[in-house]
XYZ file of C-alpha atoms in Angstrom:
737
model
C 0.001 -0.027 -0.012
C 2.849 2.363 0.891
C 4.609 1.648 -2.419
C 1.366 2.457 -4.343
C 1.153 5.983 -2.842
C 4.825 6.549 -3.390
C 4.401 5.675 -7.140
C 1.272 7.885 -7.327
C 3.089 10.784 -5.831
C 6.112 10.315 -8.148
C 3.825 10.078 -11.229
C 1.970 13.252 -10.215
C 5.155 15.133 -9.689
C 6.426 14.024 -13.169
C 3.145 15.169 -14.749
C 3.339 18.599 -12.991
C 6.901 19.030 -14.199
C 6.018 18.041 -17.753
C 3.116 20.413 -17.748
C 5.227 23.243 -16.304
C 7.911 22.618 -18.943
C 5.300 22.567 -21.687
C 3.767 25.746 -20.484
C 7.217 27.373 -20.200
C 8.137 26.238 -23.719
C 4.774 27.485 -25.013
C 5.319 30.838 -23.350
C 8.809 31.106 -24.825
C 7.504 30.248 -28.267
C 4.678 32.762 -27.937
C 7.125 35.419 -26.757
C 9.627 34.801 -29.508
C 6.941 34.905 -32.180
C 5.427 38.111 -30.997
C 7.148 41.215 -32.330
C 6.538 44.861 -31.786
C 4.104 45.694 -34.590
C 3.821 48.954 -36.523
C 1.749 51.537 -34.738
C -2.071 51.242 -35.272
C -3.610 53.355 -38.024
C -6.180 54.121 -35.397
C -3.442 55.800 -33.404
C -4.464 59.101 -34.970
C -7.768 59.772 -33.357
C -10.746 60.923 -35.463
C -12.876 63.952 -34.834
C -16.478 63.427 -33.652
C -18.992 65.634 -35.493
C -22.145 66.958 -33.957
C -25.208 67.763 -36.055
C -28.615 69.458 -35.522
C -31.700 67.225 -35.765
C -31.764 67.285 -39.582
C -28.418 65.296 -39.540
C -27.035 67.754 -42.074
C -26.536 71.091 -40.369
C -23.249 70.990 -38.391
C -23.484 72.193 -34.811
C -19.815 71.657 -33.996
C -17.147 68.953 -33.348
C -15.590 67.317 -30.335
C -11.840 67.024 -30.222
C -9.936 67.428 -33.345
C -6.924 65.728 -32.026
C -4.841 68.426 -30.395
C -1.288 67.295 -30.092
C 2.189 68.781 -30.396
C 5.028 66.325 -29.912
C 7.968 67.494 -27.939
C 11.248 65.780 -27.021
C 12.151 64.074 -23.802
C 14.588 66.914 -23.117
C 11.917 69.533 -23.570
C 9.730 67.939 -20.954
C 10.316 69.351 -17.405
C 11.587 66.986 -14.781
C 8.490 67.690 -12.693
C 6.010 66.195 -15.182
C 8.089 63.042 -15.641
C 8.258 62.531 -11.889
C 4.585 63.391 -11.360
C 3.431 60.975 -14.099
C 5.421 58.104 -12.559
C 4.121 58.997 -9.085
C 0.509 58.916 -10.389
C 0.618 55.956 -12.744
C 3.520 53.642 -12.127
C 5.862 54.175 -9.183
C 8.034 51.190 -10.080
C 8.536 52.461 -13.697
C 12.384 52.696 -13.584
C 12.787 49.233 -11.982
C 10.109 47.055 -13.612
C 10.360 45.099 -16.833
C 7.347 46.678 -18.418
C 4.783 44.828 -16.387
C 3.669 44.787 -12.777
C 3.590 41.273 -11.268
C 1.470 42.580 -8.338
C -0.967 44.157 -10.814
C -1.161 40.931 -12.801
C -1.919 38.906 -9.626
C -4.567 41.366 -8.581
C -6.148 41.350 -12.085
C -6.078 37.513 -12.155
C -7.670 37.299 -8.719
C -10.465 39.647 -9.835
C -11.130 37.647 -12.980
C -11.132 34.410 -11.023
C -13.813 35.782 -8.773
C -15.965 36.585 -11.795
C -14.926 40.220 -12.099
C -14.265 42.158 -15.359
C -10.995 42.124 -17.228
C -8.743 44.701 -15.572
C -7.046 47.619 -17.469
C -3.336 48.103 -18.048
C -1.260 48.980 -14.965
C 2.181 50.168 -15.927
C 3.071 53.151 -18.058
C 4.561 50.732 -20.563
C 1.407 48.720 -20.744
C -0.694 51.844 -21.177
C 1.591 53.037 -23.965
C 1.391 49.621 -25.684
C -2.353 49.656 -25.572
C -2.530 53.190 -26.982
C 0.111 52.651 -29.685
C -0.502 49.124 -30.896
C -3.716 47.582 -29.570
C -7.442 48.150 -29.328
C -9.407 48.973 -26.143
C -11.021 45.582 -26.132
C -11.103 43.936 -22.671
C -10.346 40.371 -23.779
C -7.924 37.786 -22.420
C -6.165 37.510 -25.841
C -5.619 41.259 -25.988
C -4.384 41.312 -22.435
C -1.879 38.519 -22.939
C -0.547 40.250 -26.063
C -0.290 43.497 -24.133
C 1.816 41.766 -21.405
C 4.151 40.176 -23.937
C 4.603 43.426 -25.897
C 5.205 45.356 -22.749
C 8.000 42.971 -21.663
C 9.490 43.150 -25.207
C 9.308 46.920 -25.182
C 10.832 47.094 -21.686
C 13.806 45.146 -22.964
C 14.208 46.748 -26.388
C 13.207 50.440 -25.896
C 14.970 52.790 -23.484
C 12.892 53.844 -20.566
C 13.273 57.524 -21.480
C 11.742 56.893 -24.930
C 8.852 54.980 -23.474
C 8.069 57.780 -20.971
C 8.406 60.459 -23.706
C 6.114 58.521 -26.080
C 3.566 58.010 -23.325
C 3.546 61.666 -22.367
C 3.181 62.734 -25.977
C 0.190 60.482 -26.691
C -1.911 60.142 -23.561
C -5.234 61.987 -23.471
C -5.532 64.786 -20.819
C -9.061 65.950 -21.469
C -10.295 69.172 -23.158
C -9.236 67.774 -26.509
C -5.542 67.798 -25.452
C -3.374 64.841 -26.456
C 0.100 64.920 -25.024
C 1.723 67.066 -22.404
C 2.305 70.143 -24.567
C -1.363 70.451 -25.507
C -2.363 69.803 -21.918
C -0.091 72.477 -20.508
C -1.662 75.018 -22.936
C -5.236 73.778 -22.299
C -5.103 73.988 -18.483
C -2.455 76.590 -17.659
C -1.822 78.444 -20.952
C 1.963 77.742 -20.785
C 4.474 75.650 -22.707
C 5.139 72.281 -21.066
C 8.713 73.335 -20.369
C 7.388 76.087 -18.057
C 5.191 73.879 -15.879
C 5.774 74.189 -12.151
C 5.697 71.201 -9.742
C 2.092 71.788 -8.657
C 0.927 72.194 -12.217
C 2.742 69.027 -13.226
C 1.121 67.195 -10.303
C -2.345 68.434 -11.412
C -1.865 67.257 -14.962
C -0.569 63.842 -13.865
C -3.696 63.607 -11.676
C -6.090 64.481 -14.490
C -4.796 61.983 -17.015
C -6.203 59.135 -14.889
C -9.751 60.229 -15.699
C -9.976 63.582 -17.569
C -13.709 63.945 -17.160
C -13.816 63.061 -13.525
C -10.939 65.381 -12.545
C -11.519 68.387 -14.831
C -11.388 71.404 -12.509
C -14.018 73.212 -14.573
C -16.548 70.514 -13.644
C -17.590 72.290 -10.461
C -16.929 71.914 -6.718
C -17.196 68.162 -6.597
C -14.780 67.701 -9.493
C -12.253 70.004 -7.785
C -12.644 68.062 -4.563
C -11.918 64.784 -6.416
C -8.924 66.409 -8.132
C -7.524 67.747 -4.870
C -7.550 64.266 -3.335
C -5.826 62.749 -6.424
C -3.329 65.699 -6.509
C -2.340 64.988 -2.880
C -1.849 61.350 -3.719
C 0.569 62.281 -6.555
C 2.461 64.696 -4.264
C 2.719 61.914 -1.607
C 4.405 59.682 -4.210
C 6.817 62.436 -5.237
C 7.799 62.983 -1.595
C 8.308 59.237 -1.147
C 10.514 59.110 -4.186
C 12.532 62.111 -2.982
C 11.408 64.334 -5.808
C 10.275 67.116 -3.499
C 11.074 68.048 0.054
C 8.727 67.702 2.963
C 8.318 71.538 3.158
C 7.458 71.658 -0.551
C 5.060 68.788 -0.157
C 3.274 70.505 2.705
C 3.035 73.818 0.926
C 1.790 72.392 -2.355
C -0.748 70.052 -0.628
C -2.683 72.916 0.917
C -4.602 73.692 -2.261
C -4.687 73.267 -5.998
C -2.667 75.770 -8.082
C -4.520 78.599 -9.730
C -6.228 77.902 -13.060
C -5.954 80.942 -15.273
C -8.537 81.922 -17.821
C -7.553 79.873 -20.820
C -9.005 80.529 -24.270
C -11.008 77.457 -24.996
C -10.856 75.870 -28.451
C -12.904 77.946 -30.856
C -15.422 75.161 -31.248
C -16.699 76.117 -27.827
C -17.243 79.752 -28.740
C -20.614 81.513 -28.950
C -23.939 80.025 -27.995
C -23.172 76.605 -29.594
C -20.604 75.934 -26.913
C -23.367 75.452 -24.302
C -25.110 72.915 -26.589
C -21.847 71.022 -27.249
C -21.242 70.727 -23.533
C -24.727 69.293 -22.987
C -24.156 66.770 -25.737
C -20.752 65.804 -24.351
C -22.212 65.257 -20.817
C -25.168 63.290 -22.151
C -22.940 61.027 -24.168
C -20.989 60.247 -21.037
C -24.219 59.472 -19.192
C -25.235 57.166 -22.093
C -22.107 55.093 -21.606
C -19.663 56.502 -24.141
C -16.070 56.956 -22.972
C -13.947 60.083 -23.232
C -11.830 58.563 -25.954
C -14.886 57.648 -28.027
C -16.470 61.120 -27.621
C -13.324 63.116 -28.093
C -11.667 61.101 -30.846
C -13.740 58.138 -31.843
C -14.977 59.569 -35.130
C -18.598 59.510 -33.985
C -21.499 61.159 -35.840
C -23.914 62.477 -33.307
C -27.338 63.731 -34.300
C -28.830 65.930 -31.667
C -32.459 66.943 -30.967
C -31.772 70.653 -31.516
C -33.769 72.175 -34.332
C -31.665 74.673 -36.352
C -34.532 77.136 -36.948
C -35.794 76.939 -33.360
C -32.290 77.306 -31.934
C -31.616 80.320 -34.144
C -34.902 81.883 -33.005
C -34.142 81.231 -29.315
C -30.779 82.955 -29.602
C -32.132 85.839 -31.653
C -35.062 86.366 -29.270
C -33.063 86.113 -26.141
C -30.515 88.580 -27.367
C -33.179 90.934 -28.695
C -35.061 91.221 -25.354
C -31.837 91.287 -23.369
C -30.826 94.370 -25.319
C -34.296 95.892 -25.124
C -34.828 95.315 -21.371
C -31.158 96.083 -20.675
C -31.519 99.536 -22.233
C -34.054 100.471 -19.546
C -31.363 100.011 -16.858
C -28.804 102.362 -18.412
C -25.812 102.174 -20.635
C -24.394 98.808 -19.555
C -27.651 97.348 -18.291
C -27.776 94.403 -20.696
C -24.441 93.118 -19.378
C -25.916 91.869 -16.131
C -29.331 90.730 -17.469
C -29.795 87.015 -18.113
C -32.809 85.797 -20.113
C -32.993 82.032 -20.577
C -35.106 79.909 -22.940
C -35.602 76.149 -22.892
C -37.889 74.489 -25.407
C -38.955 70.757 -25.438
C -40.964 68.753 -27.914
C -44.148 67.386 -26.247
C -44.349 63.686 -26.328
C -40.727 62.867 -27.069
C -38.669 64.890 -24.632
C -36.422 66.216 -27.447
C -34.812 69.533 -26.530
C -35.496 71.734 -29.531
C -33.709 74.861 -28.445
C -31.724 76.314 -25.537
C -30.530 79.840 -24.882
C -28.698 80.524 -21.622
C -25.853 82.814 -22.486
C -24.061 84.493 -25.425
C -20.591 82.893 -25.331
C -19.464 79.748 -23.605
C -15.841 80.894 -23.659
C -16.813 84.085 -21.698
C -18.959 82.249 -19.188
C -19.567 78.475 -18.975
C -22.771 78.923 -16.966
C -25.924 78.367 -18.902
C -28.874 80.107 -17.284
C -31.215 77.700 -19.166
C -29.832 74.919 -16.863
C -29.566 77.064 -13.723
C -32.137 76.525 -11.036
C -33.707 79.659 -9.622
C -36.959 80.287 -7.616
C -39.822 79.126 -9.888
C -42.355 81.694 -8.262
C -45.936 81.094 -9.326
C -45.107 78.837 -12.183
C -44.787 76.294 -9.381
C -48.541 76.704 -8.597
C -49.310 74.384 -11.469
C -48.195 71.417 -9.357
C -50.467 72.591 -6.597
C -53.377 72.302 -9.026
C -52.432 68.735 -9.756
C -52.033 67.936 -6.001
C -55.379 69.538 -5.170
C -57.272 67.478 -7.792
C -55.534 64.324 -6.559
C -56.913 65.150 -3.120
C -60.601 65.878 -3.757
C -60.574 69.381 -5.050
C -62.002 70.435 -8.429
C -61.443 73.547 -10.476
C -64.793 74.778 -9.024
C -63.737 74.262 -5.350
C -64.041 77.489 -3.329
C -60.967 78.841 -1.642
C -59.977 81.890 0.436
C -58.911 84.779 -1.780
C -58.339 87.229 1.095
C -55.393 87.859 3.391
C -55.246 85.348 6.234
C -52.889 83.868 8.706
C -52.675 80.015 8.509
C -53.066 78.151 11.811
C -49.752 77.831 13.591
C -48.241 80.610 11.478
C -47.433 84.086 12.674
C -47.181 85.769 9.267
C -50.181 86.429 7.164
C -50.465 85.343 3.536
C -51.098 88.240 1.194
C -51.747 88.782 -2.473
C -49.985 91.288 -4.640
C -50.829 94.836 -3.585
C -52.770 93.176 -0.662
C -55.750 92.647 -3.027
C -58.781 90.982 -1.441
C -60.797 88.616 -3.640
C -63.216 86.976 -1.284
C -64.227 83.444 -2.128
C -62.631 82.197 -5.414
C -62.579 78.967 -7.291
C -59.400 77.083 -7.929
C -59.861 78.030 -11.587
C -60.015 81.752 -10.746
C -57.076 81.406 -8.327
C -54.999 79.854 -11.146
C -56.034 82.535 -13.738
C -55.072 85.440 -11.472
C -52.387 83.631 -9.462
C -54.097 84.355 -6.132
C -51.505 83.358 -3.409
C -53.946 83.097 -0.504
C -56.135 80.581 -2.292
C -53.275 78.183 -3.041
C -51.934 78.343 0.502
C -55.543 77.811 1.748
C -55.739 74.668 -0.356
C -52.469 73.425 0.948
C -53.648 73.699 4.530
C -56.746 71.602 3.712
C -54.802 68.690 2.111
C -53.343 66.072 4.396
C -49.561 66.406 3.934
C -50.317 69.053 1.323
C -46.639 70.147 0.719
C -45.630 66.546 0.256
C -48.499 65.965 -2.198
C -47.333 69.017 -4.137
C -43.685 67.873 -4.167
C -44.770 64.483 -5.517
C -46.792 66.165 -8.256
C -43.756 68.149 -9.385
C -41.578 64.980 -9.272
C -44.172 62.992 -11.263
C -43.985 65.727 -13.891
C -40.265 65.151 -14.140
C -39.006 68.076 -12.083
C -36.147 67.057 -9.757
C -36.098 68.177 -6.133
C -33.585 70.985 -5.519
C -32.769 73.901 -3.329
C -35.593 75.728 -1.542
C -37.963 72.752 -1.631
C -38.836 73.030 2.062
C -42.107 71.269 2.916
C -44.410 73.956 4.129
C -47.813 75.393 3.188
C -46.177 78.283 1.230
C -44.621 75.887 -1.358
C -47.087 77.049 -4.059
C -45.629 80.518 -3.889
C -42.497 79.225 -5.558
C -39.341 79.549 -3.502
C -38.420 76.166 -4.810
C -35.561 76.448 -7.298
C -36.105 74.859 -10.772
C -34.223 75.320 -14.006
C -35.910 76.514 -17.190
C -35.221 73.110 -18.861
C -36.762 71.261 -16.005
C -39.862 73.528 -16.014
C -40.234 73.034 -19.776
C -40.027 69.311 -19.174
C -42.529 69.346 -16.372
C -45.100 71.330 -18.326
C -44.484 69.084 -21.356
C -45.644 66.160 -19.162
C -48.977 67.951 -18.569
C -49.280 68.831 -22.304
C -48.583 65.160 -23.040
C -51.751 64.200 -21.101
C -49.720 63.254 -17.993
C -47.206 61.024 -19.715
C -43.584 61.868 -18.692
C -40.752 61.532 -21.191
C -37.262 62.569 -19.899
C -35.781 65.491 -21.779
C -32.648 64.700 -23.844
C -30.315 66.235 -26.441
C -28.768 63.241 -28.109
C -31.026 61.549 -30.682
C -28.672 59.121 -32.460
C -25.013 58.085 -32.573
C -23.240 56.255 -35.304
C -19.561 55.297 -35.801
C -17.344 56.248 -38.684
C -18.648 53.300 -40.747
C -22.255 54.292 -40.233
C -23.117 51.559 -37.749
C -25.702 52.810 -35.208
C -24.326 52.739 -31.686
C -27.177 54.498 -29.869
C -30.726 55.671 -30.437
C -32.605 57.709 -27.785
C -35.737 56.236 -26.286
C -38.731 58.600 -26.559
C -41.397 56.412 -24.941
C -42.978 57.800 -21.781
C -44.604 56.711 -18.588
C -48.029 57.766 -17.318
C -47.081 59.576 -14.119
C -49.949 62.005 -13.765
C -53.564 60.897 -14.181
C -54.758 61.723 -17.707
C -57.946 63.457 -16.652
C -56.090 65.535 -14.095
C -53.659 66.613 -16.780
C -56.623 67.584 -19.012
C -58.135 69.776 -16.258
C -54.707 71.309 -15.379
C -54.280 72.297 -19.054
C -57.812 73.802 -19.069
C -56.928 75.925 -16.027
C -53.630 77.048 -17.602
C -55.356 77.733 -20.966
C -57.590 80.193 -19.104
C -54.535 81.876 -17.568
C -53.668 82.824 -21.138
C -57.152 83.634 -22.350
C -58.505 85.339 -19.213
C -55.715 85.932 -16.739
C -52.084 86.981 -16.231
C -50.716 85.347 -19.426
C -52.754 87.361 -21.936
C -49.585 88.698 -23.558
C -49.321 85.515 -25.623
C -52.953 85.068 -26.539
C -52.371 86.226 -30.137
C -49.984 83.426 -30.990
C -52.585 81.806 -33.306
C -52.450 78.505 -31.429
C -54.154 77.222 -28.284
C -51.761 77.946 -25.407
C -51.703 76.909 -21.749
C -49.268 78.469 -19.339
C -48.363 80.274 -16.138
C -46.654 83.439 -15.165
C -44.307 83.710 -12.192
C -42.524 86.530 -10.337
C -40.343 85.946 -7.296
C -39.652 88.753 -4.847
C -37.210 89.040 -1.934
C -38.083 92.046 0.129
C -38.702 94.801 -2.405
C -36.675 93.217 -5.212
C -37.854 91.035 -8.078
C -35.208 88.292 -8.311
C -36.693 86.023 -11.046
C -39.530 86.384 -13.497
C -40.993 83.470 -15.539
C -43.365 82.534 -18.282
C -43.831 78.767 -18.868
C -46.387 77.569 -21.399
C -47.066 75.047 -24.075
C -49.031 74.257 -27.233
C -49.901 70.698 -28.136
C -46.517 70.314 -29.814
C -43.962 72.419 -27.840
C -43.372 73.318 -24.230
C -41.176 76.335 -23.534
C -40.005 78.015 -20.393
C -38.614 81.560 -20.206
C -36.774 82.899 -17.151
C -35.189 86.259 -16.424
C -32.616 86.876 -13.666
C -29.948 89.545 -13.170
C -26.538 89.962 -11.576
C -23.495 87.670 -11.356
C -25.341 85.197 -9.132
C -28.815 85.746 -10.525
C -30.126 87.390 -7.414
C -30.101 91.087 -8.413
C -33.289 93.178 -8.692
C -35.044 93.025 -12.028
C -37.161 96.140 -11.668
C -34.607 98.511 -13.126
C -35.085 96.542 -16.388
C -38.871 96.924 -16.455
C -40.316 98.585 -19.540
C -41.553 102.176 -19.226
C -45.177 101.942 -18.083
C -44.753 98.555 -16.410
C -45.149 98.817 -12.656
C -42.610 96.063 -12.115
C -40.770 93.245 -13.914
C -43.669 90.758 -13.833
C -43.625 87.364 -15.560
C -46.398 88.569 -17.858
C -44.176 91.377 -19.242
C -40.737 90.604 -20.879
C -40.849 86.886 -20.129
C -44.191 86.426 -21.834
C -43.177 88.622 -24.774
C -39.954 86.684 -25.150
C -41.995 83.388 -25.108
C -44.403 84.688 -27.802
C -41.646 86.039 -30.038
C -39.760 82.749 -29.935
C -42.788 80.476 -30.305
C -43.981 82.273 -33.407
C -40.894 80.909 -35.164
C -40.774 77.553 -33.399
C -44.410 76.782 -34.263
C -44.180 77.922 -37.861
C -45.550 75.306 -40.185
C -47.160 73.195 -37.474
C -50.899 72.656 -37.450
C -53.100 74.258 -34.853
C -54.346 71.578 -32.455
C -56.914 72.043 -29.671
C -56.207 70.713 -26.211
C -58.307 67.792 -24.894
C -61.561 68.885 -23.262
C -61.522 69.012 -19.515
C -62.910 65.971 -17.702
C -64.390 67.749 -14.659
C -62.279 65.878 -12.123
C -64.145 65.350 -8.798
C -67.302 66.727 -10.411
C -68.193 63.797 -12.701
C -66.759 60.413 -13.532
C -63.817 59.350 -11.457
C -63.480 61.010 -8.078
C -60.229 61.541 -6.208
C -59.792 61.982 -2.490
C -62.517 63.589 -0.329
C -65.007 65.290 -2.680
C -66.730 66.875 0.364
C -64.014 69.542 0.101
C -65.854 71.077 -2.786
C -67.114 74.039 -0.736
C -64.569 74.062 2.112
C -62.930 77.375 2.841
C -60.695 78.375 5.681
C -62.295 81.163 7.734
C -60.585 84.452 7.322
C -59.118 85.615 10.619
C -58.426 89.306 11.260
C -55.195 90.039 9.534
C -52.233 90.610 11.870
C -49.644 93.312 11.263
C -46.918 92.230 8.996
C -43.576 92.237 10.805
C -40.582 93.856 9.220
C -38.482 91.348 7.367
C -34.976 90.772 6.408
C -34.081 89.584 2.991
C -33.229 85.890 2.698
C -30.292 85.623 0.433
C -30.575 83.212 -2.497
C -27.499 80.971 -2.704
C -25.196 81.701 -5.584
C -25.761 79.342 -8.454
C -23.095 76.794 -9.361
C -21.805 75.588 -12.742
C -24.805 73.971 -14.495
C -25.096 70.371 -14.259
C -28.015 68.240 -14.871
C -29.530 67.056 -11.527
C -30.506 63.488 -11.277
C -34.143 63.173 -12.272
C -36.620 61.541 -9.914
C -38.237 58.291 -11.102
C -41.839 59.303 -11.623
C -44.457 57.187 -10.002
C -46.674 55.186 -12.320
C -50.297 56.190 -11.883
C -53.544 55.318 -13.609
C -55.200 57.302 -16.329
C -58.603 58.789 -15.523
C -61.190 61.454 -16.343
C -61.033 65.124 -15.108
C -62.922 68.816 -14.545
C -64.207 71.761 -16.460
C -64.737 75.126 -14.999
C -66.406 78.216 -16.211
C -63.726 80.842 -16.345
C -64.206 83.767 -14.091
C -63.582 87.238 -15.422
C -59.986 88.253 -14.912
C -59.163 90.460 -11.980
C -55.945 92.215 -11.176
C -53.626 89.650 -9.661
C -51.986 90.102 -6.383
C -48.981 88.803 -4.569
C -48.018 88.133 -1.009
C -46.410 90.787 1.132
C -44.442 89.263 3.992
C -41.127 88.579 5.568
C -40.111 85.553 3.574
C -38.931 85.044 0.038
C -42.158 83.093 -0.559
C -44.479 86.018 -0.238
C -42.894 89.436 -0.129
C -44.099 92.964 0.343
C -44.429 94.893 -2.841
C -44.783 98.567 -3.586
C -48.376 99.625 -2.712
C -48.904 101.128 -6.167
C -51.659 100.298 -8.631
C -50.535 98.472 -11.695
C -50.892 100.717 -14.746
C -51.635 99.439 -18.220
C -48.710 97.645 -19.794
C -47.419 98.964 -23.087
C -47.822 96.758 -26.165
C -44.653 95.975 -27.996
C -44.879 95.724 -31.787
C -46.657 92.554 -32.815
C -46.969 91.290 -29.268
C -49.644 92.677 -26.924
C -48.695 93.602 -23.413
C -50.208 91.822 -20.443
C -53.310 92.886 -18.702
C -53.306 94.872 -15.500
C -52.679 93.068 -12.327
C -50.128 90.630 -13.563
C -47.758 88.801 -11.233
C -46.467 89.763 -7.914
C -43.455 89.042 -5.848
C -43.309 85.347 -5.066
C -46.715 85.310 -6.510
C -47.834 84.944 -10.091
């Protein structure tokens, strides 16, 4: 028995040795037969071209490969040391591969993980120069063999120089010379140690670490930058004192002229396209050099009209504020195709190079345009458009500050329809107090329409007055959901992507989800249609198409800080917002037209909307909105229908305490907030209401940015601009309509 086990052990050992020798011989043969190939033809990256929605009109391009090769001697010592610290600290000692990295990658694969990327600088250079980006075992094995061969045949200095001349640094910059120009506007030879450490940090993931990406991107970059400095200290490249000084903060980033393709208004659109492509799963290298053809949703005629209209009214309103008034005035236009979510046009600034902030993507207080979501919440909780509400000044239970209308107007009992037409603040707050968890119900209605929660969305009964911050694009999307009979389709700017051979890589989905009951959407549209026909939005009633919409004017103390008009036809939903000042918090009243009592949403914002929509709607058929379904009056009933005649008793108004202005936080670089996933709801019938005659609208006067005291002056008739009638008396008020 003992002899048997001895023979078995000996046989096993012999087999293992034979297999090991065979594997070794095989590896040697594979190594010897694998030679360094000629560089890939793909090594020269291809420009990605971006087109308007006709697939013919060029919008711009992303990354014509921007590279200027320099010699190893021209590269500063600091960038060589920083790159090694960031990417491959054993570069000078290894044989082109990292055994530790290979073991980690093998362990990950063995556990079912994905194929890991190249580790060493040599491997990364091999992959760029000779191989594809495929994550396959065959490609990985070839990369390892070629890296070892290159490590033996090519001097380390040449490998490092080639790597630093070819690697992508973001901003369309390939190689260290282009990167130095793109980020610091200097030649590579002039880079300082901190600047070199920043560039070495960025090359790991140019999108993630681009300092222009906002506060979060800078925070990520700072952490990576400190990691690189730690490695440089460990290698003896810098002293402890230098390390401590450099680690305190990132170096200054000067104003660098961006590639001309980003100039003008198209730069904002290109940035949106780039960001959306990343969200859709495309990589930096594909977007900025993959030879893609990207067809966007932007309509060339609509975009041209948005820019021309925005600039026209910016100049016109700016002239009211003096010689340089237009400089600090920021009109914004966002236009979405109803039913598909396609962004047709966007105007948020005149030149991306001058300022990268797009006001069309910047969230600001939505004022009374937010009341629309109150209408939805009310009908979901038993109210109809004929429900009676309190139109007079009153102080809600548990509150110490009265709710007022603009100019302290008293309306008596009003229907929800009338309250919507004339944007009566007290009526909407009254309704919120009668709904169980009213603010939460309103927030849900906004989210279901596709509006993401943002700053100022505090849950209180004053939510309808619009301190919640929303961007024009999000408001256009939210109103498009209502126009689409309650079916939400996310807004998007990329329609289709093909590669250089014409193969389709991506097509946008334009199917929607029923998130607001169909009948409630119909009745909400009916209410908003009467805002245009009978109420504060009459400035756009001569468009020649059925229009439903809402005005909005936000006030802080005695200043108007944002003014809105958001409205839609059956085909297009468009939001217009005006703000002023560097942070968008300055008073708009100096820009009001002669004869206008203040910068209401029914003045310049409505006129801007009408002027743009005349072009955007050209050639489209006139389509009526669906008839109202009389929600909670006939057919399907929601909530407690006994609330039809409820009204909060009007207590004796209390004196309004003096208030201090609540500052609005300074906007940040635009970014698209993550959208809420709307809740699926059923489709049902909804209400009609007989429109009340329009009355002068009124807005709150109190010590909060939600309803703010206004000048106790009557609102004189508004002048009519050529071709576009002015609004009726009694338009919006601060934090009101």
